[in-house]
Tab-separated table of N, CA and C in Angstrom:
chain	number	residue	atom	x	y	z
Y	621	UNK	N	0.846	-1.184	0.000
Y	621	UNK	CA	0.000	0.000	0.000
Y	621	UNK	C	0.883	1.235	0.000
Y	622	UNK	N	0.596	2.034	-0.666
Y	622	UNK	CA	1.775	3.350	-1.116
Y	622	UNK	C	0.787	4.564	-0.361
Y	623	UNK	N	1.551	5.358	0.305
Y	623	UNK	CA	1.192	6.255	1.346
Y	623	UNK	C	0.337	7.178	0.521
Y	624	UNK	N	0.639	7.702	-0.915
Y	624	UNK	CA	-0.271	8.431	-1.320
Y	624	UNK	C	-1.641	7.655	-2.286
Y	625	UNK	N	-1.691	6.789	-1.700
Y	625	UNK	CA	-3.040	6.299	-2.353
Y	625	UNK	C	-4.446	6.421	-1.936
Y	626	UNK	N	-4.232	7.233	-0.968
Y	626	UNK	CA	-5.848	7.465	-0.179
Y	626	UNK	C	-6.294	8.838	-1.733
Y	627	UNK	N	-4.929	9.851	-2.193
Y	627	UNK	CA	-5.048	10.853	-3.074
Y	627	UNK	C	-5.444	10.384	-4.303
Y	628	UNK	N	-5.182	9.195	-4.926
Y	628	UNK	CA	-5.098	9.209	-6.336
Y	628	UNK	C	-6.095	7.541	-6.827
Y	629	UNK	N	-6.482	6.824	-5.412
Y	629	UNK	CA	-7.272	5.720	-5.924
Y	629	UNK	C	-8.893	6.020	-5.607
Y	630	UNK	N	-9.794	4.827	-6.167
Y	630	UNK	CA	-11.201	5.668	-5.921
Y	630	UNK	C	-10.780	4.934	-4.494
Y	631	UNK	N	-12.281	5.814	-3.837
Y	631	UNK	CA	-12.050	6.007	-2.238
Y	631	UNK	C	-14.014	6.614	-2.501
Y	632	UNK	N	-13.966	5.907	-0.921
Y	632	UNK	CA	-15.713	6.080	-0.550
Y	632	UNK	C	-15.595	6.880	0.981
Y	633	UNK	N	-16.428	8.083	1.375
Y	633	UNK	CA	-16.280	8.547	2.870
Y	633	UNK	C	-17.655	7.996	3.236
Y	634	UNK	N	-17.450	7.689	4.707
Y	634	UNK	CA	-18.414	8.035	5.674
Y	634	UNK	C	-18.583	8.538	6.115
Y	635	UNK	N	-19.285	9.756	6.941
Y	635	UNK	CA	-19.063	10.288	8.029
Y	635	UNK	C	-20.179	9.461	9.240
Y	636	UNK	N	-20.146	9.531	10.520
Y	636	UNK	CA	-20.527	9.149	11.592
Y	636	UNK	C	-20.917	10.604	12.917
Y	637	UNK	N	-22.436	10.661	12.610
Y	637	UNK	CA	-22.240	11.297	14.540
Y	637	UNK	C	-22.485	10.031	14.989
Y	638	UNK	N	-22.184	10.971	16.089
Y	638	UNK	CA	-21.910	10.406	17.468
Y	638	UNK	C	-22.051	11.233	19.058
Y	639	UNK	N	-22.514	10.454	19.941
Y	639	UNK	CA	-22.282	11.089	20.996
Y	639	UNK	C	-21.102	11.469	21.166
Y	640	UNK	N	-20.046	10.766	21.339
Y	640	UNK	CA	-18.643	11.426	21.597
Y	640	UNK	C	-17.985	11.872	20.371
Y	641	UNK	N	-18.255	12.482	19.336
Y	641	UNK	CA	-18.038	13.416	18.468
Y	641	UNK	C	-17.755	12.460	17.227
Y	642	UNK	N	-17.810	13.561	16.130
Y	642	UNK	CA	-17.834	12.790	14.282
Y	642	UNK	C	-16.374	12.228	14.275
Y	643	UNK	N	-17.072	10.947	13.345
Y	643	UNK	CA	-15.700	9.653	12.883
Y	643	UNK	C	-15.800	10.370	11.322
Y	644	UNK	N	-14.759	10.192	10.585
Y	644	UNK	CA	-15.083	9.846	9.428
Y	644	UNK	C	-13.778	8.464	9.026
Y	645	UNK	N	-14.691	7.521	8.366
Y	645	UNK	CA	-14.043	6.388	7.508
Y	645	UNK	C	-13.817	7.015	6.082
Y	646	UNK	N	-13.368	6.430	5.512
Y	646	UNK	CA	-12.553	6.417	4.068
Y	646	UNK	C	-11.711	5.123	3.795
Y	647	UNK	N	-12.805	4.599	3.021
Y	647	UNK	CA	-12.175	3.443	2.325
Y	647	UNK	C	-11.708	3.452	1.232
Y	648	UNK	N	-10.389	2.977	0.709
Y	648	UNK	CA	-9.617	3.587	-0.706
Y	648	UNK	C	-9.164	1.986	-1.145
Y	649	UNK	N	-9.458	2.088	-2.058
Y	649	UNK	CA	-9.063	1.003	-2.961
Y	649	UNK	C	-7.435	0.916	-3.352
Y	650	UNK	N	-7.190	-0.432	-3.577
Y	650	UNK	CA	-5.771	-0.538	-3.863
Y	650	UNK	C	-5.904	-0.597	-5.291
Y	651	UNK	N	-4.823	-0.516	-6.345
Y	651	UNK	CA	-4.573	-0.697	-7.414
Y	651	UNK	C	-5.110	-1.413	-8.260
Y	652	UNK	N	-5.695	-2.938	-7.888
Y	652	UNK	CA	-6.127	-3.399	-8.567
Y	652	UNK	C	-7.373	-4.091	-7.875
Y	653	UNK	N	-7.899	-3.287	-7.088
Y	653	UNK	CA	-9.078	-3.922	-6.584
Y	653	UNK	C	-10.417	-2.810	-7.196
Y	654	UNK	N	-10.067	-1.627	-6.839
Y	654	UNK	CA	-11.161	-1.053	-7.696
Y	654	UNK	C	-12.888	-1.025	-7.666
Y	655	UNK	N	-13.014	-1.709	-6.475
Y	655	UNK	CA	-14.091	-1.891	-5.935
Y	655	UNK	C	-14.894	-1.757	-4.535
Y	656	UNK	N	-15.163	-0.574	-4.431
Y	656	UNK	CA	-16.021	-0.853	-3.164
Y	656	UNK	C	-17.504	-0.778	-2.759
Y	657	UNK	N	-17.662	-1.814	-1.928
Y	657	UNK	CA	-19.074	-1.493	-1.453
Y	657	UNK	C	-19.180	-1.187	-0.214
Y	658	UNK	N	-20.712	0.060	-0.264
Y	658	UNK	CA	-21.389	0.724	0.647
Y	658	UNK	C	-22.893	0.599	0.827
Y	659	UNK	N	-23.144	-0.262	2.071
Y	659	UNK	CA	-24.382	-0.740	2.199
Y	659	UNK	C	-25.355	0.600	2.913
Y	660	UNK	N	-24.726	1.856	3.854
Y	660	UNK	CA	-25.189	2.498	4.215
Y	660	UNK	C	-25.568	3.818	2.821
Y	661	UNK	N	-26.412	4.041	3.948
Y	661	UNK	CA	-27.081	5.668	3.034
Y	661	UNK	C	-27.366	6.738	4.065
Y	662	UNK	N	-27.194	7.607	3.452
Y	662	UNK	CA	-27.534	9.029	4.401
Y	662	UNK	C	-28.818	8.774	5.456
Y	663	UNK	N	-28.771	9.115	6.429
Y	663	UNK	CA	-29.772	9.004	7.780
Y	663	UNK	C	-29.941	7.602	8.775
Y	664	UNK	N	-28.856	6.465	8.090
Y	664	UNK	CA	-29.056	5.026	8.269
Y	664	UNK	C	-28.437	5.207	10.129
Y	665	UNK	N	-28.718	4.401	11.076
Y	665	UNK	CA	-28.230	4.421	11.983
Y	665	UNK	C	-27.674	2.714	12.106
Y	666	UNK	N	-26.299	3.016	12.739
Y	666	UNK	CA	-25.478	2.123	12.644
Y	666	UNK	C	-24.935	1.666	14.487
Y	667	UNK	N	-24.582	0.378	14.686
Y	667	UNK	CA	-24.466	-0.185	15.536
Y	667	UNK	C	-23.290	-0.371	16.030
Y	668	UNK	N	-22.846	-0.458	17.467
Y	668	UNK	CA	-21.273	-0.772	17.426
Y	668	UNK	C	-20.616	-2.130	16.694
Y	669	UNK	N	-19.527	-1.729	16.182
Y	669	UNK	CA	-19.217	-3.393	15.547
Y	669	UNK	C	-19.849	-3.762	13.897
Y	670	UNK	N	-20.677	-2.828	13.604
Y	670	UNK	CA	-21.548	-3.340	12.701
Y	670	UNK	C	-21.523	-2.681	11.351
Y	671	UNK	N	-21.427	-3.836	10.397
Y	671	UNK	CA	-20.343	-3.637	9.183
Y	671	UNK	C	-21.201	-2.859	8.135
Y	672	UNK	N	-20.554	-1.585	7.086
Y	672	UNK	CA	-21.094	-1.067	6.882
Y	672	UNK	C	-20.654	-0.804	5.167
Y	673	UNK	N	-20.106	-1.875	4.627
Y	673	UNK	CA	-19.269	-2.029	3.783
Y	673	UNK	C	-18.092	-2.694	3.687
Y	674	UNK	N	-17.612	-2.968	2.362
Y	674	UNK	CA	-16.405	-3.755	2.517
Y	674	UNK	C	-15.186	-3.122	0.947
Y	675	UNK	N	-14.518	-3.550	0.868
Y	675	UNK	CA	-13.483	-3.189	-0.304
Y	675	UNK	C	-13.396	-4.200	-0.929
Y	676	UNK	N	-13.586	-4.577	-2.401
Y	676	UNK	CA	-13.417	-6.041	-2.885
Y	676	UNK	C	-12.007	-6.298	-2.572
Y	677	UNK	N	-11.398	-7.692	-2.919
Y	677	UNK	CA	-9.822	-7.713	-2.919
Y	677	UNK	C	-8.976	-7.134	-1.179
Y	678	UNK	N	-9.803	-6.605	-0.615
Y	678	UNK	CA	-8.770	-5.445	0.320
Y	678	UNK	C	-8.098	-4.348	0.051
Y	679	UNK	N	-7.753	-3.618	1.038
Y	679	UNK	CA	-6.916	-2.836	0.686
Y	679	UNK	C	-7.107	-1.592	1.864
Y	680	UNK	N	-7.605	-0.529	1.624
Y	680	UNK	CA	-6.988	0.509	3.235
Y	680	UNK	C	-8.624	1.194	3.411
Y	681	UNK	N	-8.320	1.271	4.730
Y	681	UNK	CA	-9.258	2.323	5.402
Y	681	UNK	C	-8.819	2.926	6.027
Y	682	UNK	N	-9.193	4.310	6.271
Y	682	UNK	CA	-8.525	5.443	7.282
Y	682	UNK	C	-9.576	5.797	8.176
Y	683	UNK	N	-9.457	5.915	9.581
Y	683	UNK	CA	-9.871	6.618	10.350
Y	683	UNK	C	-9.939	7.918	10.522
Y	684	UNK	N	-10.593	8.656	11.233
Y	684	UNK	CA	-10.588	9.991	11.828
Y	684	UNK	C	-11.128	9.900	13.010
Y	685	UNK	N	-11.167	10.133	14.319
Y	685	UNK	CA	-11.676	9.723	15.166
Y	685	UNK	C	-11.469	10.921	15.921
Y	686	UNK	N	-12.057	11.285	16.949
Y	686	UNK	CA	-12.385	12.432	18.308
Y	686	UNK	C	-10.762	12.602	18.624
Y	687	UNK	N	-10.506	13.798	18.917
Y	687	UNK	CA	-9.092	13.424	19.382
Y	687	UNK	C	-8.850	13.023	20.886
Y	688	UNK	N	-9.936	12.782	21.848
Y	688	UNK	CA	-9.958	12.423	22.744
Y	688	UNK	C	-10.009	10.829	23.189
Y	689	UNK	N	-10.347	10.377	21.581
Y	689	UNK	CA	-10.083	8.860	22.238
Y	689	UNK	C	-8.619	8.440	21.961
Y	690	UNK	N	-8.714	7.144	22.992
Y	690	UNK	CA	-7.594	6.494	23.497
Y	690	UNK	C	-7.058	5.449	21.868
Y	691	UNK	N	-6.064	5.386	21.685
Y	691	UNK	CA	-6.187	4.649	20.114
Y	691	UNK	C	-5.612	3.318	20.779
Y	692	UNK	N	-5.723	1.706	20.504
Y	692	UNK	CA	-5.703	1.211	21.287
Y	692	UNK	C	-4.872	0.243	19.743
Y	693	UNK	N	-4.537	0.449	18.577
Y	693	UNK	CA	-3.848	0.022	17.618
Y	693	UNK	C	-2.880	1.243	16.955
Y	694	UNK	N	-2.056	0.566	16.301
Y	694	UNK	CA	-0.991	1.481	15.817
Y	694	UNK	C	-1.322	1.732	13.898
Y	695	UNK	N	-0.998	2.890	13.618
Y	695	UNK	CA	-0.490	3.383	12.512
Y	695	UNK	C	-0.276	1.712	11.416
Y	696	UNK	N	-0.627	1.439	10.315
Y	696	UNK	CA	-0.327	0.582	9.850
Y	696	UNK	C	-0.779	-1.102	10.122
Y	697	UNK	N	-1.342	-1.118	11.051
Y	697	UNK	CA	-1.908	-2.609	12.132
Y	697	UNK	C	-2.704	-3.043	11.071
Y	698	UNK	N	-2.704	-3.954	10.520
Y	698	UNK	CA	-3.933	-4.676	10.615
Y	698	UNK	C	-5.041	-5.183	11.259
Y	699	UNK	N	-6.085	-4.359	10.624
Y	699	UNK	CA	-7.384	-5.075	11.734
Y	699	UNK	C	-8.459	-5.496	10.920
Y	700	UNK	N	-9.778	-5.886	12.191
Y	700	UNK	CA	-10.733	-6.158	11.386
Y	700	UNK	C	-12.158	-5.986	11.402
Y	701	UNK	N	-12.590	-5.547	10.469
Y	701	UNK	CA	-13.442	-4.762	10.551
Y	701	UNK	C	-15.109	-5.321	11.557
Y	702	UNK	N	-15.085	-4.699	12.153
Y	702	UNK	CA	-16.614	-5.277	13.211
Y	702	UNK	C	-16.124	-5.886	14.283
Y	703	UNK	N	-14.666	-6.480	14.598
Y	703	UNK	CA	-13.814	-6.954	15.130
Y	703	UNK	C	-12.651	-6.143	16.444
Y	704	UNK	N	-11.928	-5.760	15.439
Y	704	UNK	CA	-10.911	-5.031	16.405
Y	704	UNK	C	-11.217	-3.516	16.703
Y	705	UNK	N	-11.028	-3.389	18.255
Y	705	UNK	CA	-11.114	-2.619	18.526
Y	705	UNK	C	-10.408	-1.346	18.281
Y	706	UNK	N	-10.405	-0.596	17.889
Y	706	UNK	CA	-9.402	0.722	17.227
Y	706	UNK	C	-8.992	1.626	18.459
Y	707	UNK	N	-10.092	1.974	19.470
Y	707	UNK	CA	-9.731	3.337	20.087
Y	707	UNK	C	-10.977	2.795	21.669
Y	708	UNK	N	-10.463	3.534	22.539
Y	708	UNK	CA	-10.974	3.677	23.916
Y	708	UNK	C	-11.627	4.710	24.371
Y	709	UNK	N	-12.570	5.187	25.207
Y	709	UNK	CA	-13.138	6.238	25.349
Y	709	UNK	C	-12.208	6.327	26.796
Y	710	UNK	N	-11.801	7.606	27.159
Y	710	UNK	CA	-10.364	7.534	28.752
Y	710	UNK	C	-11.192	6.981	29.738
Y	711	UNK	N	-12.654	7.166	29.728
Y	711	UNK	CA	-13.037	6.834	31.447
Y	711	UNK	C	-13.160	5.597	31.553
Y	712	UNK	N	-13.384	4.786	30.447
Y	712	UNK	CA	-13.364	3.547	30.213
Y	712	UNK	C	-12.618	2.523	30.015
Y	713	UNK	N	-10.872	3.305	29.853
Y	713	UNK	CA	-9.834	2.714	29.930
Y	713	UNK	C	-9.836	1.743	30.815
């Protein structure tokens, strides 16, 4: 995965409220995958854990998250989606 590919491959946003403030996802396709799907639509309410799309083939998603949460994976990690946990809320640490 080449650092500037969130710029130059197709790519799908989400945004998310939230009680503890807006996420946005961005899923970007790799080179030769070229495909993504998005099961949500504007006004849909979504669940913790609960999958909201996928990338054919694989390839990257980016976070944006509150800057107050706790990030509980690193830069580059592999995870999975509905699965791993990304980030902590502090009181809940």
């Amino acid at each position: 995965f080449k650092s500037h590919a969130s710029e130059v491959n197709e790519r799908n946003l989400v945004g998310i409220e939230s009680p503890l403030g807006p996420v946005l996802v961005t899923q970007i396709t790799g080179f030769l995958a070229r495909r993504i799907v998005c099961w949500t639509k504007p006004g849909d309410v979504l669940e913790q854990g609960q999958l909201f799309g996928l990338i054919k083939f694989g390839s990257c998603t980016e976070l944006v998250l509150p800057r107050h949460i706790l990030l509980t994976v690193q830069r580059g990690q592999k995870v999975k989606g509905g699965i791993t946990v990304v980030g902590r809320i502090p009181d809940a640490v």
